[in-house]
XYZ file of C-alpha atoms in Angstrom:
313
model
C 47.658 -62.158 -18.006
C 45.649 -58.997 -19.788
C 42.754 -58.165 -17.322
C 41.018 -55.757 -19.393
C 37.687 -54.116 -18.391
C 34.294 -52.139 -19.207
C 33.235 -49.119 -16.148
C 29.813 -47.929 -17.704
C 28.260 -45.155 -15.538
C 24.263 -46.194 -15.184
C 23.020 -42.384 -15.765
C 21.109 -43.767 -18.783
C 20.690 -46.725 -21.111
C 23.956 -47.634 -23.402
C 24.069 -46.103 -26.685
C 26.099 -47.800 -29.856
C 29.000 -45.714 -29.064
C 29.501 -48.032 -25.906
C 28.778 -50.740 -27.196
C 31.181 -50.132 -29.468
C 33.867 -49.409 -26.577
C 32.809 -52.248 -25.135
C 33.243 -55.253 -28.132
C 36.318 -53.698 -28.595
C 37.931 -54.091 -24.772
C 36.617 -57.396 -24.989
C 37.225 -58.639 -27.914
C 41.260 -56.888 -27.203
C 41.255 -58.854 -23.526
C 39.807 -62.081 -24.781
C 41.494 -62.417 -27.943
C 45.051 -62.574 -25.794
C 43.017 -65.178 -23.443
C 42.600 -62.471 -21.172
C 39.998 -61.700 -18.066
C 37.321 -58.836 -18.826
C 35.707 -57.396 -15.815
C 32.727 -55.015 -15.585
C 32.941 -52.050 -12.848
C 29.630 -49.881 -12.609
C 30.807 -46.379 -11.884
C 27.772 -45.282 -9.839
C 29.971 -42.146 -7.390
C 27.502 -39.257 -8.747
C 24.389 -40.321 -6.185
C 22.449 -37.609 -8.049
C 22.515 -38.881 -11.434
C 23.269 -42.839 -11.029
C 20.461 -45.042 -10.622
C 20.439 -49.283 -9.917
C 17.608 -49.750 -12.919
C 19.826 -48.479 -15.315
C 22.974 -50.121 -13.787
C 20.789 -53.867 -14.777
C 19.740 -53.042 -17.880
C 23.747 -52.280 -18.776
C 24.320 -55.580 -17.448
C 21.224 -57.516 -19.048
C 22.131 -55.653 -22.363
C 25.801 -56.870 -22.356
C 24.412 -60.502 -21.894
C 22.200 -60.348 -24.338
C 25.328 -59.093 -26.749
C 27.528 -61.695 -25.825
C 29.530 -59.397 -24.148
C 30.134 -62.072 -20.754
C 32.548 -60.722 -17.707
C 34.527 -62.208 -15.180
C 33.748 -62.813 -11.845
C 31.249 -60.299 -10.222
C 30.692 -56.538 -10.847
C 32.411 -53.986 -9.081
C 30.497 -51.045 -7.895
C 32.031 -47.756 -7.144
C 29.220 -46.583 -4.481
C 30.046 -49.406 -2.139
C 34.290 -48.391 -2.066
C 33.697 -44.989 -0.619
C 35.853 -46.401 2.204
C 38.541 -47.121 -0.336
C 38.800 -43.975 -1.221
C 38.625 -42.038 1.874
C 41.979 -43.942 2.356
C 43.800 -42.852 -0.460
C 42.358 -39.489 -0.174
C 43.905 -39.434 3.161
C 47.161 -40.169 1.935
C 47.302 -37.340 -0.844
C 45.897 -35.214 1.988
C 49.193 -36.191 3.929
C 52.072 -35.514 1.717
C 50.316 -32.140 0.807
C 49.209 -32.922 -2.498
C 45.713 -31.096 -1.841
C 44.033 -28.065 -1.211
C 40.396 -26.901 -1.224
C 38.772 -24.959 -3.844
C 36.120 -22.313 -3.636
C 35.390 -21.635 -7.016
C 31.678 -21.556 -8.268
C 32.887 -22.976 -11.582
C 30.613 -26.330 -11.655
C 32.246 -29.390 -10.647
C 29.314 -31.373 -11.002
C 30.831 -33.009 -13.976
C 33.832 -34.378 -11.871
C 32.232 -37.950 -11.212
C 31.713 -38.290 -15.101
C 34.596 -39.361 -17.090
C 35.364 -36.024 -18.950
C 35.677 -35.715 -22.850
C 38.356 -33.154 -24.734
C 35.294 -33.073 -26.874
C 33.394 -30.917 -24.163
C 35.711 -28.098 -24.316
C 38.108 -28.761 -21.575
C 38.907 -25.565 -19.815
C 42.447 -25.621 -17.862
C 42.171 -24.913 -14.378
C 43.866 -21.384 -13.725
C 44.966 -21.808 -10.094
C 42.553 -19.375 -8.962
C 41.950 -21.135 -5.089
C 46.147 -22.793 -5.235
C 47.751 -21.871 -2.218
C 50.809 -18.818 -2.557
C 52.926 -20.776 -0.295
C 54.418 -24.017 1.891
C 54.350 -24.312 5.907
C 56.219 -27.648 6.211
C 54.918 -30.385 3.990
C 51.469 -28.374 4.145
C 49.805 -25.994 2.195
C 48.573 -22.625 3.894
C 45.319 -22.018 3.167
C 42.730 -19.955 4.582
C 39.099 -22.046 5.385
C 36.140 -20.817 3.613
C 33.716 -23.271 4.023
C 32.468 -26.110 1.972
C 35.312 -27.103 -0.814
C 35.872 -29.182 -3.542
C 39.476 -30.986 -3.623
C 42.372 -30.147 -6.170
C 45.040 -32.127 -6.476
C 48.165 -30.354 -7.301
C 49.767 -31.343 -10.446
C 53.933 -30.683 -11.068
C 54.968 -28.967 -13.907
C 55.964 -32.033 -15.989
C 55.637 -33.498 -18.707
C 53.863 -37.381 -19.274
C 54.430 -39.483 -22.417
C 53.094 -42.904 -23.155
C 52.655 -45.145 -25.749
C 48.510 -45.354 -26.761
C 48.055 -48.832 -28.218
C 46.286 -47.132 -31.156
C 47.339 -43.795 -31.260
C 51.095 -44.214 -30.685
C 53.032 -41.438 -28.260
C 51.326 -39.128 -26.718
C 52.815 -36.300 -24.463
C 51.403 -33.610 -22.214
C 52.572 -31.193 -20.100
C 50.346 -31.569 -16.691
C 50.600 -27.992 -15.785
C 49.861 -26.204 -19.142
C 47.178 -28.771 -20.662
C 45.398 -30.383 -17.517
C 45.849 -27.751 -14.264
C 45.040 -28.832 -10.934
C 42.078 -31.365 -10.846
C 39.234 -32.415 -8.957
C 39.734 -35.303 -6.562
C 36.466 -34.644 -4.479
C 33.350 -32.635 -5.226
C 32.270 -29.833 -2.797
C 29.422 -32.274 -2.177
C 31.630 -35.169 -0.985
C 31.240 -36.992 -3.744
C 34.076 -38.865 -5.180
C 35.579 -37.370 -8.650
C 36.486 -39.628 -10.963
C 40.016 -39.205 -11.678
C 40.868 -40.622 -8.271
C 38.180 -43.988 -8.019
C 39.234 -45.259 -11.325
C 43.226 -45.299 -10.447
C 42.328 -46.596 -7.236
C 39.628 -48.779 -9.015
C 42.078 -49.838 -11.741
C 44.880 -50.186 -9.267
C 43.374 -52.678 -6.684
C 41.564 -54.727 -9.493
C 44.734 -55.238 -11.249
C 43.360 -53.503 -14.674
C 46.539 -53.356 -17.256
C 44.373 -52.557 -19.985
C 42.269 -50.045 -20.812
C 40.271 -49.617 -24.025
C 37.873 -46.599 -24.147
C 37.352 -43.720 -26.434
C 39.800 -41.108 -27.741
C 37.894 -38.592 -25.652
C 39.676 -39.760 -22.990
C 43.032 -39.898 -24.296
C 43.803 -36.274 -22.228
C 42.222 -38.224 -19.218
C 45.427 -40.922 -19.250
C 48.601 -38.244 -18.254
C 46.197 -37.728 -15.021
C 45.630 -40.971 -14.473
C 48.905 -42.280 -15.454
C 50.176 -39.547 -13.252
C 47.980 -40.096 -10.234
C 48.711 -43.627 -10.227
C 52.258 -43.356 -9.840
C 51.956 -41.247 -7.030
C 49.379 -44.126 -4.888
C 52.129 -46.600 -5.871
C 50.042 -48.711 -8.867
C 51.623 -49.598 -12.090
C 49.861 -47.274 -14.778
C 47.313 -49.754 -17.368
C 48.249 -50.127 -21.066
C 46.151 -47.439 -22.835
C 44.384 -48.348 -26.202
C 42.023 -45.480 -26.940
C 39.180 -45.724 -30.052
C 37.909 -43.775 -32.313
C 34.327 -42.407 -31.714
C 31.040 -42.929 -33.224
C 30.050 -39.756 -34.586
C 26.612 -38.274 -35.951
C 26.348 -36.505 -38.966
C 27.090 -33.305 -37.344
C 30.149 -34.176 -36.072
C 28.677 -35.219 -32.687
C 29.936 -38.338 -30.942
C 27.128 -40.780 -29.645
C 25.692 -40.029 -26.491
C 22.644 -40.942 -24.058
C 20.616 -38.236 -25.848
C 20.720 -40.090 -29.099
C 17.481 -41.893 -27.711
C 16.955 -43.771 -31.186
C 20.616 -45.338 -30.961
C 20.294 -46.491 -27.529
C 19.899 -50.141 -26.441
C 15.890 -50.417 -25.546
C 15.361 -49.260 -29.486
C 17.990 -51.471 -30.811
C 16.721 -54.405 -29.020
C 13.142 -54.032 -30.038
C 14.220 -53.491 -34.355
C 17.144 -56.270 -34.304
C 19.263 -59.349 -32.787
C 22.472 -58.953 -31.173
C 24.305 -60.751 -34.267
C 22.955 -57.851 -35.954
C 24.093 -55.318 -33.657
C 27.729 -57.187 -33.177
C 27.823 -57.409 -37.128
C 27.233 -53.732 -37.747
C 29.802 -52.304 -35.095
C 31.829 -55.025 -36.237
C 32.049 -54.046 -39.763
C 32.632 -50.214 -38.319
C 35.496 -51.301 -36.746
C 36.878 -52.826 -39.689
C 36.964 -56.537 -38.964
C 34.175 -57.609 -41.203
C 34.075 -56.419 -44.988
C 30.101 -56.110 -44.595
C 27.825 -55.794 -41.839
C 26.960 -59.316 -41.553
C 24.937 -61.148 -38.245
C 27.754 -62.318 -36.352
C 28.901 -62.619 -32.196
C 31.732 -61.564 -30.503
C 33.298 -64.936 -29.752
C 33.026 -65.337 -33.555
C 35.428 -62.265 -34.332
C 38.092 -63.525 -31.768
C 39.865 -65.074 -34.981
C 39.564 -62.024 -36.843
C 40.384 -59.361 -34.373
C 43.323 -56.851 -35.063
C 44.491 -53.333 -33.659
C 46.326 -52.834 -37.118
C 42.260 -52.974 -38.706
C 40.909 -50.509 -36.445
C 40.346 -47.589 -38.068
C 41.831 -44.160 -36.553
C 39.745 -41.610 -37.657
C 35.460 -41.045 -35.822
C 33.331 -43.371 -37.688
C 30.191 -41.817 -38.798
C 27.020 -43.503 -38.311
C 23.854 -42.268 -40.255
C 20.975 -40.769 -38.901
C 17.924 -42.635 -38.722
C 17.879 -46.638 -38.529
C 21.452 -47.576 -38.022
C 21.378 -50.862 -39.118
C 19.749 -51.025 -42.757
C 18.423 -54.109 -43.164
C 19.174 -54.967 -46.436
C 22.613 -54.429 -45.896
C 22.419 -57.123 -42.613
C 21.903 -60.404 -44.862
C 18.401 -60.874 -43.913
């Protein structure tokens, strides 16, 4: 059985770009009579609050968008975690890095579109004692985990192969913030791992995120997820859709339309509907296709996003 599923992080209202990401994993899990479960990917304690973590949920209701069985939250597995943190620890797939380069960013799912900067090495340890790494204590770390000098290929559902060498395009990665916070690389294989995920539809920002995970997962023993990656919502700069975008966000969009209004529009951006007509998502089960997804960012105008004279009013 597909068990598919949607990890918002509640740092701020959706936008229409998740939305978006969300119809789609649904609408791919459900279509094949799949489960769709919801994981709220609360790990950064500075910047994740419970408010915004129900309104995520209360929006998705009110959109049709219905999981399975009850929501996973990240902040209550730190035990989880620390195990599988113990066991990289073990077979010397660690070390501790001293950088100032900010790694606040390493609980938040991390976009190509950001200007990904490669890790040079700088804190890797020179040499091996034994199955540990020699390094010299400085005080308060974050975590790398060492990556080989390998290549990973899979198969995107969307996007076809896709190959990357793990030394030259990712560099050693943060497992653990210098705060003790979890990273996110390492709770959503775990996360994905235990809750038997095998498919995974997000963004194509995060297509450079799979070789880690993909990689990572191997390594704990999990069976890597399928990975179907989207194209973005974009603004007319170029920008993709984010929290800032306060006039695309869910408490606007709620207050100027319906939900079959909302569900029409992204549906039509995605391709499934020839117009932007009032519609919900159990009504575009019939229709739904990868091969109508479009590949390249999908620009949506500034201003009101759904017209209303082109919503059948």
């Amino acid at each position: 059985m597909i068990t598919g599923r949607f990890a918002p992080s509640p740092t701020g209202r959706m936008h229409l770009g998740n939305v978006f990401s969300a119809l789609l994993s649904w609408l791919s899990a459900k279509s094949k009579e799949g489960r769709w479960l919801l994981r709220i990917e609360d790990i950064d304690p500075q910047r994740s609050h419970m408010e915004y973590a129900k309104l995520l949920m209360d929006d998705l209701q009110w959109l049709g968008l219905t999981w399975d069985g009850e929501p996973v939250f990240q902040s209550q597995r730190s035990d989880i975690y620390e195990h599988y943190y113990q066991l990289l620890q073990q077979h010397g797939l660690t070390y501790p890095c001293y950088c100032t380069r900010a790694d606040l960013l390493a609980t938040q799912a991390p976009h190509e579109s950001d200007g990904r900067v490669v890790y040079p090495g700088t804190c890797r340890p020179k040499k091996v004692e034994g199955e540990r790494w020699s390094v010299e204590e400085k005080g308060p770390a974050a975590t790398r985990l060492i990556v080989a000098d390998e290549n990973i290929s899979f198969a995107d559902g969307h996007y076809g192969i896709q190959s990357v060498n793990m030394a030259q395009q990712v560099g050693d990665y943060i497992i653990r913030r210098k705060d003790g916070a979890w990273a996110y690389q390492l709770a959503v294989v775990v996360d994905d791992g235990l809750m038997g995920i095998n498919e995974v539809v997000r963004g194509r920002d995060l297509l450079l995120s799979s070789p880690q995970q993909i990689s990572l997962s191997r390594i704990l023993g999990f069976t890597p997820p399928q990975f179907i990656h989207l194209p973005l919502l974009i603004n007319e700069a170029g920008q993709r859709l984010s929290k800032r975008d306060k006039s695309l966000d869910m408490g606007v969009l709620r207050q100027q339309h319906t939900a079959p209004e909302i569900i029409g529009q992204l549906a039509f951006y995605a391709g499934l509907l020839p117009d932007p007509q009032p519609i919900m998502p159990c009504q575009l089960l019939k229709v739904f296709s990868w091969d109508k997804i479009p590949h390249n960012d999908i620009t949506v105008r500034s201003g009101t996003v759904l017209p209303i004279e082109a919503l059948c009013l």
